[in-house]
Coordinates of C-alpha atoms and ligand atoms in Angstrom, one line a residue:
M1060 CA 108.0 158.7 79.8
N1061 CA 109.2 156.6 77.1
N1062 CA 108.1 153.1 76.2
F1063 CA 110.7 150.5 77.5
N1064 CA 111.1 146.7 77.8
Y1065 CA 112.8 146.1 80.9
R1066 CA 114.0 142.8 82.2
N1067 CA 116.9 142.1 84.6
P1068 CA 117.5 138.3 85.1
T1069 CA 120.7 138.7 87.8
R1070 CA 119.8 137.2 91.2
I1071 CA 121.4 139.1 93.9
L1072 CA 122.8 137.4 97.1
F1073 CA 123.5 140.6 99.4
G1074 CA 125.3 140.3 102.6
K1075 CA 127.9 139.0 105.0
G1076 CA 128.6 135.4 104.6
Q1077 CA 126.8 135.0 101.2
I1078 CA 129.3 133.3 99.3
A1079 CA 128.4 130.1 101.1
A1080 CA 125.1 130.3 99.4
I1081 CA 127.0 130.0 95.6
N1082 CA 126.5 126.1 96.2
E1083 CA 122.8 126.2 95.6
H1084 CA 123.0 128.3 92.7
I1085 CA 125.3 126.5 90.4
P1086 CA 124.9 122.9 89.0
T1087 CA 126.5 120.2 91.0
T1088 CA 128.2 119.0 87.7
A1089 CA 129.8 122.2 86.5
N1090 CA 133.1 122.3 85.5
V1091 CA 134.1 125.8 86.5
L1092 CA 136.8 128.5 85.9
I1093 CA 137.3 131.2 88.6
L1094 CA 138.5 134.4 87.0
Y1095 CA 140.1 137.0 88.8
G1096 CA 142.9 139.9 88.7
G1097 CA 145.6 140.5 90.5
H1098 CA 146.5 139.4 94.0
S1099 CA 143.9 141.2 95.9
A1100 CA 141.0 138.3 96.0
E1101 CA 143.8 135.9 96.9
K1102 CA 145.3 138.0 99.8
N1103 CA 142.1 138.6 101.5
G1104 CA 140.8 135.3 101.5
T1105 CA 137.8 135.6 98.6
I1106 CA 139.2 133.2 96.1
D1107 CA 139.6 130.4 99.0
E1108 CA 136.1 131.1 100.1
V1109 CA 134.8 130.6 96.8
K1110 CA 136.7 127.4 96.1
Q1111 CA 135.4 126.1 99.4
A1112 CA 131.9 126.8 98.5
L1113 CA 132.0 125.3 95.5
G1114 CA 132.9 121.9 97.3
D1115 CA 133.7 118.9 94.9
R1116 CA 133.2 120.4 91.8
N1117 CA 135.9 120.6 89.1
I1118 CA 137.6 124.0 89.6
E1119 CA 140.3 125.6 87.4
T1120 CA 141.9 129.6 87.8
F1121 CA 142.6 132.0 85.7
S1122 CA 144.2 135.2 87.4
G1123 CA 145.8 138.1 86.1
I1124 CA 143.0 140.3 84.5
E1125 CA 144.0 143.6 84.6
A1126 CA 142.4 146.8 85.5
N1127 CA 141.0 147.9 81.7
P1128 CA 141.0 144.4 81.0
S1129 CA 143.2 143.4 78.0
Y1130 CA 141.8 141.3 75.0
S1131 CA 144.8 139.3 74.6
T1132 CA 144.7 138.1 78.3
L1133 CA 141.3 137.5 78.0
M1134 CA 141.9 135.4 74.8
K1135 CA 144.2 133.2 77.2
A1136 CA 141.2 132.4 79.1
V1137 CA 139.3 131.4 76.3
T1138 CA 142.0 128.9 75.1
K1139 CA 142.1 127.3 78.8
I1140 CA 138.2 127.0 78.7
R1141 CA 138.5 125.0 75.5
E1142 CA 141.6 123.1 76.5
H1143 CA 139.8 121.9 79.9
K1144 CA 136.2 121.9 78.6
L1145 CA 134.9 124.3 81.4
D1146 CA 131.3 125.1 81.1
Y1147 CA 130.6 127.7 84.2
L1148 CA 132.8 131.0 84.8
I1149 CA 133.1 132.7 88.2
A1150 CA 134.1 136.3 88.1
V1151 CA 135.7 137.2 91.5
G1152 CA 136.7 141.2 91.6
G1153 CA 135.4 144.6 90.4
G1154 CA 134.1 145.7 87.0
S1155 CA 137.3 144.9 85.0
V1156 CA 137.2 141.1 86.2
I1157 CA 133.3 140.9 85.4
D1158 CA 133.7 142.9 82.1
G1159 CA 136.5 140.7 81.1
T1160 CA 134.6 137.4 82.0
K1161 CA 131.4 138.4 80.0
F1162 CA 133.8 138.8 77.0
V1163 CA 135.3 135.4 77.7
A1164 CA 132.0 134.0 78.0
A1165 CA 130.7 135.2 74.5
A1166 CA 134.1 134.9 73.0
V1167 CA 134.4 130.9 73.7
N1168 CA 131.5 130.1 71.1
C1169 CA 132.3 132.7 68.6
S1170 CA 133.0 131.3 65.3
G1171 CA 134.8 134.6 63.8
D1172 CA 137.3 137.0 65.0
P1173 CA 135.9 137.6 68.5
W1174 CA 137.2 141.4 68.5
Q1175 CA 135.6 142.0 65.2
E1176 CA 132.2 140.4 66.3
I1177 CA 131.7 141.2 69.7
L1178 CA 133.6 144.6 70.2
V1179 CA 133.4 146.4 66.6
N1180 CA 130.4 144.9 65.8
H1181 CA 128.6 145.4 69.0
A1182 CA 127.8 141.7 69.8
K1183 CA 125.0 142.1 67.2
D1184 CA 125.4 138.4 66.1
I1185 CA 126.1 136.8 69.3
D1186 CA 123.2 134.7 70.4
H1187 CA 124.8 132.7 73.2
A1188 CA 127.3 132.8 75.8
L1189 CA 128.6 130.2 78.6
P1190 CA 126.8 131.0 81.9
F1191 CA 128.4 132.9 84.5
S1192 CA 128.3 134.6 87.9
A1193 CA 130.1 137.2 89.7
V1194 CA 131.3 137.9 93.3
L1195 CA 131.8 141.4 93.7
T1196 CA 134.9 142.9 95.3
L1197 CA 134.7 146.7 94.4
P1198 CA 131.3 148.7 94.1
A1199 CA 131.5 151.0 91.2
T1200 CA 130.5 150.1 87.8
G1201 CA 127.3 147.9 88.0
S1202 CA 128.4 145.2 86.0
E1203 CA 127.4 142.7 88.6
M1204 CA 124.2 143.3 87.7
N1205 CA 124.1 144.3 83.8
A1206 CA 124.7 143.3 80.4
N1207 CA 127.5 145.7 79.7
S1208 CA 131.1 145.4 79.3
V1209 CA 134.4 147.4 78.3
I1210 CA 137.4 145.8 76.8
T1211 CA 141.0 147.3 76.0
R1212 CA 143.2 146.3 73.2
Y1213 CA 146.6 147.7 74.2
E1214 CA 148.0 146.9 70.9
T1215 CA 146.0 149.4 69.0
N1216 CA 145.2 151.8 72.0
E1217 CA 141.5 151.1 71.7
K1218 CA 138.7 150.8 74.4
L1219 CA 135.5 149.6 73.0
A1220 CA 132.2 148.3 74.8
F1221 CA 129.5 146.1 74.0
S1222 CA 126.4 145.1 75.5
T1223 CA 124.1 141.8 74.9
P1224 CA 121.3 140.3 77.0
H1225 CA 123.5 137.2 76.7
V1226 CA 126.1 138.0 79.5
Y1227 CA 123.8 139.4 82.1
P1228 CA 125.7 137.4 85.3
Q1229 CA 123.1 134.6 86.6
F1230 CA 123.8 135.7 90.2
S1231 CA 125.8 138.0 91.9
V1232 CA 127.4 137.9 95.4
L1233 CA 127.4 141.5 97.0
D1234 CA 129.3 140.6 100.2
P1235 CA 130.1 144.5 101.5
T1236 CA 132.9 143.1 103.7
K1237 CA 134.8 141.8 100.6
A1238 CA 135.2 146.0 99.8
Y1239 CA 137.0 146.3 103.1
T1240 CA 140.5 146.1 101.6
L1241 CA 139.9 148.5 98.8
P1242 CA 142.5 151.4 98.8
E1243 CA 141.2 154.8 99.2
K1244 CA 141.7 155.4 95.6
Q1245 CA 139.5 152.7 94.3
L1246 CA 136.8 153.7 96.8
A1247 CA 136.6 157.2 95.6
N1248 CA 137.0 155.8 91.9
G1249 CA 134.1 153.7 93.0
V1250 CA 131.9 156.7 94.3
V1251 CA 132.6 159.0 91.0
D1252 CA 131.8 156.1 88.5
A1253 CA 128.2 155.2 90.4
F1254 CA 127.6 159.0 90.6
T1255 CA 128.4 159.9 86.8
H1256 CA 126.2 156.6 85.7
V1257 CA 123.3 158.1 87.4
M1258 CA 124.0 161.5 85.9
E1259 CA 124.1 159.9 82.4
Q1260 CA 120.6 158.7 82.9
Y1261 CA 119.3 161.5 84.5
L1262 CA 120.8 164.9 83.6
T1263 CA 119.4 165.1 80.2
Y1264 CA 115.6 166.8 79.9
P1265 CA 112.3 166.4 81.6
S1266 CA 110.6 163.3 80.6
N1267 CA 107.9 163.1 83.2
A1268 CA 109.4 159.9 84.8
M1269 CA 108.8 161.0 88.3
V1270 CA 109.8 157.8 89.9
Q1271 CA 113.3 157.4 88.0
D1272 CA 114.1 160.9 88.9
R1273 CA 113.5 160.7 92.5
F1274 CA 115.3 157.1 92.4
A1275 CA 118.1 158.8 90.9
E1276 CA 118.2 161.8 92.9
G1277 CA 118.2 159.4 96.2
L1278 CA 121.1 157.7 94.8
L1279 CA 122.8 161.0 93.9
Q1280 CA 122.2 162.2 97.6
T1281 CA 123.4 158.7 99.1
L1282 CA 126.4 158.8 97.6
I1283 CA 127.3 162.5 98.3
E1284 CA 126.3 161.6 102.0
I1285 CA 128.6 158.6 102.3
G1286 CA 131.2 158.9 100.3
P1287 CA 133.9 161.1 102.1
E1288 CA 132.7 158.9 105.3
L1289 CA 133.7 155.7 103.3
I1290 CA 137.0 156.8 103.0
K1291 CA 137.5 157.6 106.6
N1292 CA 135.7 154.3 107.5
P1293 CA 136.4 151.7 104.6
Q1294 CA 135.7 148.8 107.3
D1295 CA 132.1 150.5 108.1
Y1296 CA 129.3 147.5 107.2
D1297 CA 126.7 150.1 107.1
L1298 CA 128.7 152.6 104.9
Q1299 CA 130.1 149.7 102.8
S1300 CA 126.6 148.1 102.3
N1301 CA 124.6 151.2 101.5
F1302 CA 127.7 152.0 98.9
M1303 CA 127.5 148.8 97.3
W1304 CA 123.7 148.5 96.8
T1305 CA 124.0 152.2 95.4
A1306 CA 126.7 151.4 92.9
T1307 CA 124.5 148.4 91.8
L1308 CA 121.1 150.3 91.4
A1309 CA 122.8 153.2 89.3
L1310 CA 123.5 150.9 86.3
N1311 CA 121.3 147.9 86.4
G1312 CA 118.7 149.3 83.9
L1313 CA 116.0 150.7 86.5
I1314 CA 116.6 154.2 86.5
G1315 CA 117.1 154.3 82.8
A1316 CA 114.0 152.5 81.8
G1317 CA 111.9 155.0 80.0
V1318 CA 114.1 158.4 80.0
P1319 CA 116.4 159.7 77.5
Q1320 CA 120.0 159.0 78.2
D1321 CA 123.3 160.8 77.5
W1322 CA 126.5 158.6 77.9
A1323 CA 129.0 161.3 76.3
T1324 CA 131.2 161.6 79.3
H1325 CA 131.5 157.9 79.1
M1326 CA 132.1 157.4 75.6
I1327 CA 135.0 160.4 75.3
G1328 CA 136.6 159.2 78.8
H1329 CA 137.4 155.8 77.0
E1330 CA 139.3 157.4 74.6
I1331 CA 141.4 159.2 77.2
T1332 CA 141.9 155.8 79.1
A1333 CA 143.0 154.0 76.1
L1334 CA 145.3 156.9 75.1
H1335 CA 146.8 157.8 78.3
G1336 CA 145.6 155.3 80.8
L1337 CA 144.0 156.9 83.2
D1338 CA 141.7 155.1 85.6
H1339 CA 138.1 154.9 84.4
A1340 CA 136.6 157.3 87.2
Q1341 CA 139.4 159.9 86.5
T1342 CA 138.1 160.4 83.0
L1343 CA 134.8 160.9 84.3
A1344 CA 135.4 163.6 87.0
I1345 CA 137.3 165.4 84.4
L1346 CA 135.0 165.4 81.7
L1347 CA 131.4 165.5 83.4
P1348 CA 131.7 168.9 84.7
S1349 CA 132.6 170.3 81.2
V1350 CA 129.8 168.4 79.4
L1351 CA 127.3 169.9 81.8
V1352 CA 128.7 173.5 81.2
E1353 CA 128.8 173.0 77.0
Q1354 CA 125.0 171.4 77.3
R1355 CA 123.7 173.6 79.7
D1356 CA 120.9 175.2 77.6
K1357 CA 120.1 171.8 76.4
K1358 CA 120.0 170.5 79.9
H1359 CA 118.7 173.7 81.7
D1360 CA 115.5 172.1 82.9
K1361 CA 117.2 169.3 84.6
L1362 CA 120.2 171.1 85.9
L1363 CA 117.7 173.4 87.9
Q1364 CA 115.9 170.3 89.2
Y1365 CA 119.4 168.9 90.1
A1366 CA 120.5 172.2 91.9
E1367 CA 117.4 172.4 93.8
R1368 CA 116.6 168.5 94.7
V1369 CA 120.4 167.4 95.2
W1370 CA 122.0 170.5 96.2
Q1371 CA 119.3 172.3 97.9
L1372 CA 120.0 175.4 96.0
T1373 CA 116.6 177.6 95.7
E1374 CA 117.8 181.0 96.2
D1375 CA 119.4 183.4 93.6
T1376 CA 118.7 183.5 89.5
E1377 CA 118.3 180.4 87.8
E1378 CA 121.8 181.1 86.0
T1379 CA 123.7 181.3 89.4
R1380 CA 121.9 178.0 90.9
I1381 CA 123.2 176.3 87.4
N1382 CA 126.3 177.5 88.0
L1383 CA 126.7 176.4 91.7
A1384 CA 125.4 173.0 91.0
I1385 CA 128.3 172.2 88.6
T1386 CA 130.9 173.6 90.7
K1387 CA 129.6 171.6 93.4
T1388 CA 129.8 168.2 91.7
R1389 CA 133.2 169.2 90.5
D1390 CA 133.9 169.8 94.2
F1391 CA 132.7 166.7 95.3
F1392 CA 134.8 164.6 93.0
E1393 CA 137.8 167.2 94.4
Q1394 CA 136.8 166.1 98.0
M1395 CA 136.9 162.5 97.0
G1396 CA 140.4 163.0 96.1
I1397 CA 139.9 162.7 92.1
K1398 CA 141.5 165.5 90.1
T1399 CA 139.3 167.1 87.7
H1400 CA 141.5 168.7 85.2
L1401 CA 143.5 167.0 82.2
S1402 CA 146.6 169.0 83.1
D1403 CA 146.3 167.2 86.6
Y1404 CA 147.6 164.2 84.7
D1405 CA 149.9 166.2 82.2
I1406 CA 147.4 165.7 79.2
T1407 CA 147.9 168.9 77.3
E1408 CA 146.2 170.8 74.3
Q1409 CA 148.6 168.9 72.1
D1410 CA 147.1 165.4 72.9
I1411 CA 143.6 166.4 72.2
G1412 CA 143.5 166.0 68.5
I1413 CA 144.5 162.6 68.5
M1414 CA 141.3 161.7 70.9
V1415 CA 139.0 163.4 68.8
K1416 CA 140.7 161.3 65.7
Q1417 CA 139.8 158.1 67.8
L1418 CA 136.4 159.4 68.4
N1419 CA 135.8 159.7 64.6
E1420 CA 137.4 156.4 64.0
H1421 CA 135.1 154.7 66.5
G1422 CA 131.9 156.6 64.8
L1423 CA 131.5 158.3 67.9
T1424 CA 130.6 161.7 66.3
Q1425 CA 127.1 162.1 67.3
L1426 CA 126.8 161.8 71.1
G1427 CA 124.7 163.0 73.9
E1428 CA 120.6 162.5 74.5
H1429 CA 120.2 164.9 71.3
N1430 CA 122.9 163.3 69.3
D1431 CA 124.3 166.6 68.8
I1432 CA 127.8 166.4 70.5
T1433 CA 129.8 166.3 67.2
L1434 CA 133.5 166.0 67.0
D1435 CA 133.6 169.9 67.3
K1436 CA 131.9 169.8 70.4
S1437 CA 133.7 166.9 71.9
Q1438 CA 136.9 168.7 71.1
K1439 CA 135.4 171.8 72.8
I1440 CA 134.6 169.7 76.0
L1441 CA 138.3 168.2 75.9
Q1442 CA 139.6 171.9 75.6
A1443 CA 137.2 173.3 78.7
S1444 CA 138.5 170.2 80.7
L1445 CA 142.6 171.5 80.4
Ligands
NZQ1685 O1 143.8 143.3 90.5 P1 143.7 143.4 91.6 O2 144.5 142.8 92.6 O3 142.3 142.3 92.1 O4 143.2 144.7 92.3 C1 142.2 145.4 91.8 C2 142.2 146.5 90.5 O5 143.9 146.9 90.4 C3 141.7 146.4 92.7 N1 140.3 145.6 93.6 C4 139.6 145.4 93.4 N2 138.9 144.7 94.8 C5 139.6 144.9 95.5 C6 140.8 145.4 94.9 N3 141.9 145.9 95.5 C7 141.6 145.6 97.3 N4 140.6 145.0 97.9 C8 139.7 144.9 96.9 N5 138.6 144.1 97.5 O6 140.9 147.4 92.1 C9 141.7 147.9 91.0 C10 140.9 148.2 90.1 O7 139.7 147.3 89.6 P2 138.5 147.6 88.4 O8 137.8 146.2 88.6 O9 139.5 147.8 87.1 O10 137.8 148.5 88.9 P3 136.4 148.8 88.4 O11 135.6 148.4 89.0 O12 136.3 150.2 88.6 O13 136.3 148.9 86.9 C11 136.9 149.7 86.0 C12 136.2 148.8 84.4 O14 134.8 148.6 84.4 C13 134.5 149.5 83.0 C14 135.7 150.3 83.0 O15 135.7 150.8 81.9 C15 136.7 149.9 83.5 O16 137.3 148.9 82.5 N6 133.4 150.0 83.1 C16 132.4 148.8 83.2 C17 131.1 149.1 83.2 C18 129.7 148.4 83.1 N7 130.2 146.8 82.6 O17 128.8 148.4 83.0 C19 130.5 150.5 83.3 C20 131.6 151.6 83.4 O18 131.0 152.9 83.2 C21 132.7 151.2 83.1 O19 133.0 151.6 81.9
ZN1686 ZN1 131.5 154.4 84.4

């Protein structure tokens, strides 16, 4: 196991009715901005519930944060915060709203150009951010309990990530009933995103991290077990609560502590979204099987372990077991209703060059747990994904 330094300061308020508990965890003098997306959180009553929980505090709202949150929209929130002298943010939504709020929290006090300082320079010089919390409505990204954020600049077709400990949510409310209104597609996206987060931290090479491995395998097996059921029964409390906690644990740093990590699937996927507007999870469902095939020699031992422990494949030759495990991974994504080839989304061979060019421009030229996924390999992975 590698050395690690792990601290996760986010408090989790889990379960039905927990929005009311917000009141105990925010200063009574706070001037609050509630940030949310389109209309889902208004329609299902979540925004009203949050306002009620905040009681007499001074409250402003900011709506319209898009899926794959846009830099220019978020800068409008920054202006509003400065104008109204607000000092506490609450994100109500999925990964996009929570990521967007993290950016806003860091950008408010940024003296230079926020895009440059936070996204291009990876928040290296950011030393504080506004305090914020989240009310999760879409289990998927783990943003509710991590310090990561991904922002899109539509004007330049760029989607970049940053991470800084200053943007951990102070607390997150995980009320599984708030996910009851999710459409089938977003549920499927959430399952595939959480699954891939586990794989990025698990499917590398053995590092004798026994409990991280078994924890990761438990999360994968849970997603395989409940994913198809959730689509049929989105209002089943037990299924939604298991899904919500699994998605949070998939990317709150716990299973990634002390182990090598990959993240090539995510990094290449961001370029597909930036250029073609695919949902984040669609890009992962397309790329993960191809990354596993391309890196199968380097990942051989872990692929065998994955085949045996997650898919119970113990017969046949090693190579056959690995092939089957990769096929089962792709089949699982398809079973969830997410197509796994670029051609399913009208992306062709001609589009690959520009994606590779963008990877180069963003310095993403040595990806994966061995830093050996060069531009040539990324190109091969994209071609194999057609
Ligand atoms: O805008 P509204 O009307 O709220 O609709 C949203 C949105 O259109 C809808 N939705 C959310 N909760 C709902 C609901 N609809 C009905 N009922 C509810 N309860 O779902 C749509 C998608 O929401 P979004 O927040 O975009 O989805 P997700 O949570 O999958 O977030 C994706 C974003 O997170 C980033 C992705 O790149 C992408 O930008 N990621 C963030 C990560 C992190 N912070 O650690 C890691 C991930 O790998 C990922 O990159
Ligand atoms: Zn993801």
